[in-house]
Coordinates of C-alpha atoms (C1' of nucleotides) in Angstrom, one line a residue:
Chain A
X1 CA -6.1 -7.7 -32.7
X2 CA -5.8 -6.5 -29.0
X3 CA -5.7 -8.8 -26.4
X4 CA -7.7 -6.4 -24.4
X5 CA -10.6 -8.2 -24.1
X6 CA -9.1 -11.6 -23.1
X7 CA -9.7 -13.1 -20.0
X8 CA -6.8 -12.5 -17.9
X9 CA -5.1 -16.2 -17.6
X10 CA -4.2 -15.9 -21.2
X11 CA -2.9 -12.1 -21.3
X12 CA 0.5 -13.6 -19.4
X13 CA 1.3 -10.6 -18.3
X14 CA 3.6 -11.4 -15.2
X15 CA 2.7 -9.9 -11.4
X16 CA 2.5 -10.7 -7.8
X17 CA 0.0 -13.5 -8.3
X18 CA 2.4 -15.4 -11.4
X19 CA 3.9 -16.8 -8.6
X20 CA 3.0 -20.2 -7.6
X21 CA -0.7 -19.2 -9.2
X22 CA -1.0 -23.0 -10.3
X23 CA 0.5 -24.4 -7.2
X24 CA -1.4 -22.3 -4.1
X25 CA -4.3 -23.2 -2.3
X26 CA -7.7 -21.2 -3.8
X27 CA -7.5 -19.1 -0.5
X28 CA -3.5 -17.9 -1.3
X29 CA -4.6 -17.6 -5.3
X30 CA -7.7 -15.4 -4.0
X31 CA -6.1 -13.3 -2.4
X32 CA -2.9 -13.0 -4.2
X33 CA -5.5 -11.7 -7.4
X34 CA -7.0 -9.4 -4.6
X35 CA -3.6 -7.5 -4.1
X36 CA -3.0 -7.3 -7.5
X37 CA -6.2 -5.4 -8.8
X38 CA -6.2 -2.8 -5.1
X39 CA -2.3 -2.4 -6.3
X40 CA -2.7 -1.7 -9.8
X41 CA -5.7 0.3 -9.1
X42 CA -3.8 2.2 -6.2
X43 CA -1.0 2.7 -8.2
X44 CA -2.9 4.7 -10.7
X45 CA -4.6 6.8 -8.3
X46 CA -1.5 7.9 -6.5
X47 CA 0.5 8.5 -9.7
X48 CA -2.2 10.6 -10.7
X49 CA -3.2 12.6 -7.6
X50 CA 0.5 13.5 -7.6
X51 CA 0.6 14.8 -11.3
X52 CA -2.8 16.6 -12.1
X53 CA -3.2 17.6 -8.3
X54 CA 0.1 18.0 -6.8
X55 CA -1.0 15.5 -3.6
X56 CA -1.4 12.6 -2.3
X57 CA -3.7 9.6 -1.2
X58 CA -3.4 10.2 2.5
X59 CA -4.0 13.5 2.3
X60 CA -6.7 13.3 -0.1
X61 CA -8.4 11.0 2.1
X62 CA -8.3 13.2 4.8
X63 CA -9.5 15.9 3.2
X64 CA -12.4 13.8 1.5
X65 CA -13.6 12.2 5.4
X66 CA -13.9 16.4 6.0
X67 CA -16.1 16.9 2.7
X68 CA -18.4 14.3 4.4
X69 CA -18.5 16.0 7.5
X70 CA -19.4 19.3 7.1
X71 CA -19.5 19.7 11.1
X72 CA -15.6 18.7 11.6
X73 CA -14.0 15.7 12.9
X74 CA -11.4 15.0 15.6
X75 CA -8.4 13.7 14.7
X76 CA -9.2 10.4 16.6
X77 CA -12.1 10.1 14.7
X78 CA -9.9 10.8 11.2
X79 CA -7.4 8.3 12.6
X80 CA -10.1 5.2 13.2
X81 CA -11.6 6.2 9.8
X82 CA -8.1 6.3 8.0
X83 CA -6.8 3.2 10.7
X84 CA -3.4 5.1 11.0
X85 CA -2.1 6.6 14.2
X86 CA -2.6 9.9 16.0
X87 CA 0.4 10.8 15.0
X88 CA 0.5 10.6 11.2
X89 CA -2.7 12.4 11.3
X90 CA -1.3 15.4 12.9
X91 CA 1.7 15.4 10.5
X92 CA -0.7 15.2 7.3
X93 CA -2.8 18.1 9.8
X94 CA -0.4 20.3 10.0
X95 CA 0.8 20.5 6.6
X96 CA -3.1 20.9 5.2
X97 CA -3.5 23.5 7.8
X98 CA -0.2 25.2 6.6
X99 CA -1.3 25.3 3.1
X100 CA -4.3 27.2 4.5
X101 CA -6.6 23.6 2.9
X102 CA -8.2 22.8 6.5
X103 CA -8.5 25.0 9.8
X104 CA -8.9 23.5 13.6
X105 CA -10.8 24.9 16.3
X106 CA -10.6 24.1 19.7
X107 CA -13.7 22.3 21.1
X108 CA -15.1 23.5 24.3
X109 CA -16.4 20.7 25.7
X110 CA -13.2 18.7 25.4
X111 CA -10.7 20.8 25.6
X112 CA -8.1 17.9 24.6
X113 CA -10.0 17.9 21.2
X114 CA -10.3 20.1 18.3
X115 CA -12.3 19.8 15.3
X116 CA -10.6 20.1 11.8
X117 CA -13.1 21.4 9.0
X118 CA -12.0 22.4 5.5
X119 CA -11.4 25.7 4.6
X120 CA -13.4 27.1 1.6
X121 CA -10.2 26.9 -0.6
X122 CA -9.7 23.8 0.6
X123 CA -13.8 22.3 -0.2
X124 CA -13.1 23.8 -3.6
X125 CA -9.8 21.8 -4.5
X126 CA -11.2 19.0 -2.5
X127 CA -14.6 19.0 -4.6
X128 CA -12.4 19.2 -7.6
X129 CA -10.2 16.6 -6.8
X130 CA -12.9 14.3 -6.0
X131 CA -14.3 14.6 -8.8
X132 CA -11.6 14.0 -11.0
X133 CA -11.1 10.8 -8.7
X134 CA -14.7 9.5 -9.5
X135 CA -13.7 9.9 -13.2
X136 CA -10.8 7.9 -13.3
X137 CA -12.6 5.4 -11.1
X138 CA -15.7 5.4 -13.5
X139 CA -13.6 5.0 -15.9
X140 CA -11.9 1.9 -15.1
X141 CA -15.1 0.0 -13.8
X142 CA -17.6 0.8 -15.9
X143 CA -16.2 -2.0 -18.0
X144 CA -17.0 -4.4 -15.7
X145 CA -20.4 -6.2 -16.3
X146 CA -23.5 -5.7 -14.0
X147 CA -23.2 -9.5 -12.7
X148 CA -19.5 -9.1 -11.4
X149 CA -20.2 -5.8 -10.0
X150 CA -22.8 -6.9 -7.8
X151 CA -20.8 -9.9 -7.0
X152 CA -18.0 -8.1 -6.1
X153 CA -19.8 -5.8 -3.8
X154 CA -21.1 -8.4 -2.0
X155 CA -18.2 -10.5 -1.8
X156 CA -16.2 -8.4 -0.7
X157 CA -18.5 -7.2 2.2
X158 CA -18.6 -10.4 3.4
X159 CA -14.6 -10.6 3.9
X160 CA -14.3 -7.2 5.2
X161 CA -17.1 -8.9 7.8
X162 CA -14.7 -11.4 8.3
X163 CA -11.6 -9.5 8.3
X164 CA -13.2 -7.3 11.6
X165 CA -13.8 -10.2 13.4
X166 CA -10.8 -12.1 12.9
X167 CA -8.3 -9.5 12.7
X168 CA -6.7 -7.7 15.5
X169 CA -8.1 -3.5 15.9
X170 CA -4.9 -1.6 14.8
X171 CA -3.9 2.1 15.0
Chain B
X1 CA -23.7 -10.4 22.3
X2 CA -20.9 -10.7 19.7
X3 CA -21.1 -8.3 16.5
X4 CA -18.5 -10.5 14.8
X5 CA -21.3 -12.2 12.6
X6 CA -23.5 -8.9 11.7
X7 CA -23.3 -8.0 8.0
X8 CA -20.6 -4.9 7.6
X9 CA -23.0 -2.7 7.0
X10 CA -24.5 -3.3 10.9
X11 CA -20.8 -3.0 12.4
X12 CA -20.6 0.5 11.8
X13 CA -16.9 0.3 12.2
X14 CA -15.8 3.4 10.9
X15 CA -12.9 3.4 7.8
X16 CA -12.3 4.5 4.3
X17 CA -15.6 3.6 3.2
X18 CA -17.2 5.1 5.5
X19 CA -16.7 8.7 3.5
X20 CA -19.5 9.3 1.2
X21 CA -20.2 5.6 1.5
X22 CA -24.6 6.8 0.6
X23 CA -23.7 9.2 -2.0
X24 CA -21.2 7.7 -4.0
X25 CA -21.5 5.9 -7.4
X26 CA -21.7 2.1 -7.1
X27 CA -18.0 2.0 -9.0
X28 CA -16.4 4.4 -6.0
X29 CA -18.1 2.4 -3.3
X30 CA -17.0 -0.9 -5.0
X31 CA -13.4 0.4 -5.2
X32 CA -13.1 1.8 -1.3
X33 CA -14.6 -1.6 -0.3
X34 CA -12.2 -3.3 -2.2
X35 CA -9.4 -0.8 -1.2
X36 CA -10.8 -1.2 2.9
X37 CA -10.4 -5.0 1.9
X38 CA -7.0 -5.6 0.7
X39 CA -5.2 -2.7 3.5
X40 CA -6.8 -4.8 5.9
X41 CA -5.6 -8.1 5.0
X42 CA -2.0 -6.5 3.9
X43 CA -1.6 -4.4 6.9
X44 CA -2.0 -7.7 8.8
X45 CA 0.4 -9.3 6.5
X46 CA 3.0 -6.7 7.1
X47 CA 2.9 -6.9 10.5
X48 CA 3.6 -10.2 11.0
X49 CA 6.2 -10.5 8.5
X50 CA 7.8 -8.3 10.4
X51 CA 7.2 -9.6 14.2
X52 CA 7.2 -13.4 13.6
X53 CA 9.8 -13.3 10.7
X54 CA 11.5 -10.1 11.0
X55 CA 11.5 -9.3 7.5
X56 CA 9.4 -7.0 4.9
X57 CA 6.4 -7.3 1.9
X58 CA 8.7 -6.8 -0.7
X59 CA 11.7 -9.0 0.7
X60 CA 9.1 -11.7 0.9
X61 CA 7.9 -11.1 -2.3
X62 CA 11.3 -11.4 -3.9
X63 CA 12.1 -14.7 -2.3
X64 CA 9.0 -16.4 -2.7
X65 CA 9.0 -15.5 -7.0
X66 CA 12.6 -17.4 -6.4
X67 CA 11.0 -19.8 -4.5
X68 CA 8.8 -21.1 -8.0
X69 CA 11.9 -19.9 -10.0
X70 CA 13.8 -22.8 -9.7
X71 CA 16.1 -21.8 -12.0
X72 CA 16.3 -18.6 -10.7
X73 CA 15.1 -14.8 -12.1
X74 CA 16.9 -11.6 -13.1
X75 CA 15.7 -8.5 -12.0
X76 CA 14.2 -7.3 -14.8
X77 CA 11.6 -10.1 -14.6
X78 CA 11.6 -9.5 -10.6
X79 CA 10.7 -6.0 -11.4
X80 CA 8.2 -7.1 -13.7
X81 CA 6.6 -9.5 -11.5
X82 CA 6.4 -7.1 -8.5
X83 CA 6.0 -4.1 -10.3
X84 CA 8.6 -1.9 -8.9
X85 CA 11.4 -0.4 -10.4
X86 CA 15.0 -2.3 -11.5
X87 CA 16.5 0.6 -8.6
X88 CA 14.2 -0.9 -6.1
X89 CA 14.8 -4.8 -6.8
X90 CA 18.5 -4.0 -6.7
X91 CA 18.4 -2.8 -3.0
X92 CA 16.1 -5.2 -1.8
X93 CA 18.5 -7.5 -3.8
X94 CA 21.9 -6.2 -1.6
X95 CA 20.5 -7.0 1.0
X96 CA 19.2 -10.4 0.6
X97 CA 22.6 -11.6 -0.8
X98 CA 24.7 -9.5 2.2
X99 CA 22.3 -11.8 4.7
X100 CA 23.4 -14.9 2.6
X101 CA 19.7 -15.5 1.6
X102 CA 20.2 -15.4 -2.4
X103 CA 22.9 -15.6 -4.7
X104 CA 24.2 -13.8 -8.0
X105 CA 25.5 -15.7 -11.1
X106 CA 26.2 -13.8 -13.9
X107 CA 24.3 -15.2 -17.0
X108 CA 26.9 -15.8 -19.7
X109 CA 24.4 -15.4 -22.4
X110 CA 24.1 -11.8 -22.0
X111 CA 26.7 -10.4 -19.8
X112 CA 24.4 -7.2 -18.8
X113 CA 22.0 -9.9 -16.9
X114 CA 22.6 -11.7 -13.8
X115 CA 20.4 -14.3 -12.4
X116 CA 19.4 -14.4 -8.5
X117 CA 18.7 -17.8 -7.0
X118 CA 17.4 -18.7 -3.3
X119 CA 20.8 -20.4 -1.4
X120 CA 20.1 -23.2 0.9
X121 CA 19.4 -21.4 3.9
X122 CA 17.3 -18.6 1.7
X123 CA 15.2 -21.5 0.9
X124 CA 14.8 -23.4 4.6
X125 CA 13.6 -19.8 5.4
X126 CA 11.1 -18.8 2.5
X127 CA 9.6 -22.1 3.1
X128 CA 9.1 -21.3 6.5
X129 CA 7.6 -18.0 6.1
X130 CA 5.1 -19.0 3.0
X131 CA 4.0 -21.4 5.0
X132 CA 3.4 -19.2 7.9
X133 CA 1.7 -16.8 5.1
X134 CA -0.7 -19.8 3.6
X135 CA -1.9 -20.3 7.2
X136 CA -3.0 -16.7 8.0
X137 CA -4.7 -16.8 4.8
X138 CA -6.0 -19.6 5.1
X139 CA -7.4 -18.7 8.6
X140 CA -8.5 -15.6 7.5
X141 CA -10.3 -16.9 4.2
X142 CA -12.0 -20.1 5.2
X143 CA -14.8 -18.0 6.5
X144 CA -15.9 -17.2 3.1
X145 CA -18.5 -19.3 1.8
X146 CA -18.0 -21.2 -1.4
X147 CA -20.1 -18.8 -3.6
X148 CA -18.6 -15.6 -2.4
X149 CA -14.8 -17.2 -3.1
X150 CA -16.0 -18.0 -6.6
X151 CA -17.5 -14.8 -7.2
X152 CA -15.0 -12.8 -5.7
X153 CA -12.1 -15.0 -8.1
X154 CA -14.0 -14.6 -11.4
X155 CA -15.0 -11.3 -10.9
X156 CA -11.4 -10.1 -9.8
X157 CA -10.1 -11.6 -12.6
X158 CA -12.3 -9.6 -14.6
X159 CA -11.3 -6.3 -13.1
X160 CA -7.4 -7.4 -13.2
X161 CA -8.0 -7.7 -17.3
X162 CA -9.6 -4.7 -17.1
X163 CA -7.0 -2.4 -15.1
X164 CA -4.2 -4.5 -17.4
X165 CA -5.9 -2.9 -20.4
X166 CA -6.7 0.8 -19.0
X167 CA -3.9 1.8 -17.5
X168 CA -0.8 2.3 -18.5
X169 CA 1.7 -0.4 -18.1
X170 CA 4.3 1.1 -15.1
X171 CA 7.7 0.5 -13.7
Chain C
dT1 C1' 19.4 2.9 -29.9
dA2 C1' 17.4 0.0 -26.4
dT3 C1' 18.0 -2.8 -22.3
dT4 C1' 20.2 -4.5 -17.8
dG5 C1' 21.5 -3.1 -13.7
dT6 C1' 23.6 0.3 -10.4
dT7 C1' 23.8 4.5 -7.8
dA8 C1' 22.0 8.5 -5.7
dT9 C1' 18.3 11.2 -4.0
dA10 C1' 14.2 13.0 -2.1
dC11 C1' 10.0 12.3 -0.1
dT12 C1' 6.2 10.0 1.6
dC13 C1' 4.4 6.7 4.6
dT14 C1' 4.3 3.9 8.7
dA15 C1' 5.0 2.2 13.4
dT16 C1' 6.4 3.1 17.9
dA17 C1' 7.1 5.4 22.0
dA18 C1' 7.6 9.1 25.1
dC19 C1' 5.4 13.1 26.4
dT20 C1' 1.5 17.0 27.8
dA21 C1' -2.7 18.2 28.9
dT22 C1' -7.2 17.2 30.0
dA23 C1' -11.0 14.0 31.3
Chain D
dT1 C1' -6.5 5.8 34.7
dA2 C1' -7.8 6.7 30.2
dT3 C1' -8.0 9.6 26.2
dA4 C1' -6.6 13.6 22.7
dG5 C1' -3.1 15.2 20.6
dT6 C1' 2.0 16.3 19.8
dT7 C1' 6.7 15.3 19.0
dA8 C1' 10.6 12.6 17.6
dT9 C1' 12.6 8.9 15.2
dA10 C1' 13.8 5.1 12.4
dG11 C1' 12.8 2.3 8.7
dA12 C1' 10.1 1.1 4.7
dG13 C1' 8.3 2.3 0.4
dT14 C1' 8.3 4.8 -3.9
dA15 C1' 9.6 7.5 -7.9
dT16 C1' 13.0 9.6 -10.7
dA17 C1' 17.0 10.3 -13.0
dA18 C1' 21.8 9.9 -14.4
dC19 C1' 25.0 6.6 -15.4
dA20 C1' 28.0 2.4 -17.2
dA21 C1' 28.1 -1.8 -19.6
dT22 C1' 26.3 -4.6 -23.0
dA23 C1' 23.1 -5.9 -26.7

DNA sequence: TATTGTTATACTCTATAACTATA
DNA sequence: TATAGTTATAGAGTATAACAATA
């Protein structure tokens, strides 16, 4: 009989929140099982953008914040979307631009700024990388039932609420 | 007029899940909430490791398994717990033992294994630092009404059982 | 044969700061 | 003065594989 269906306490398989589970305040256990499901989840998704599509998250999620801006975006913008600096965007930039994925052209109103926009090489391996992505997502969460979905979402809005306000602006 | 109190969705903070937020399936907008979620919380965590007690994540991680491991751990179940590879744990290892913060005693059951333990000044300092942790958790966490932390702990457990049955067991 | 741990390696990722060009 | 972007750097993080010693 698999276990696979059990609820989670009695699986025993040992991670991040194993430690002092029984002893932590609710807030530490929350969050502690938070970390754990984003890491496992993570994980997955980076081991597999790197096999089946020879990339990674970063870059996939820049190339995603273009598919959903079909006029461009700054690399400020990208940066506050991605909350990592200026300068990691232009090193992910250049190598997408190398690779002949993305393109940049100046804008003339701000000559400081230029719009990146994908390339239509890079919209198709985008569009089939994303998709791929949804699967594997699907896949995993379509297990969960309707009630903790919904539950989830929610929740989880309301910390990322919470998170803004109480959290320091970074990048 | 503070903003701090509007629902996410009002706050128009740009970020992850921001991308394709409207057209996505409810799974891939639950998982780049989730994902928006636990960066920002660990991203504040990392920082502050580092400023207030000059150390890192995965150092932290290791000391505080030891911490509820009286009786110390070897790396194999380190690298279990923190799901990272037996190479990994060994350098994080060296350096925690060269800084006097852990020890080595060879287990003389099985002479392959060696068991690490907190030393006396390892523990004053774990101490110190989990409870630095507890409290920006706690600050962080205690905005969330009753319901949500309830919701959010059942229905992360469900999706931790979930991800522990779907994917493939790593490291 | 399998497991424990070490060593080596290569790359990605992140944070920071100094810098330029433009606004 | 502030913002957009570049460049450089150092350290952290991760993944992999080859290896020795022991089970």
């Amino acid at each position: 009989m698999s276990h696979a269906a059990l609820p989670d306490e009695m699986q025993n398989i040992p991670d991040l929140e194993s430690r002092g589970v029984s002893q932590g305040h609710p807030h530490l256990r929350l969050w502690l099982r938070l970390l754990a499901c984003s890491n496992l989840v993570e994980r997955e998704i980076r081991s597999r953008l790197r096999i089946e599509h020879e990339t990674t998250l970063p870059r996939f999620d820049l190339m995603v914040q273009l598919l959903y801006a079909p006029t461009g975006m700054s690399m400020s913008e990208l940066s506050r979307h991605m909350m990592v600096s200026n300068g990691n965007i232009t090193a992910i930039a250049v190598q997408l631009e190398k690779e002949g994925l993305i393109r940049r052209t100046q804008d003339a109103a701000d000559r400081r700024s230029s719009l990146l926009s994908l390339t239509a090489s890079g919209r198709r391996q985008i569009k089939k990388m994303a998709a791929s992505h949804d699967l594997w997502i699907q896949n995993l969460f379509n297990g969960l039932s309707e009630k903790s979905q919904k539950n989830l979402y929610t929740g989880l809005g309301e910390l990322k609420g919470l998170a803004r306000s109480r959290l320091p602006p970074r990048a």
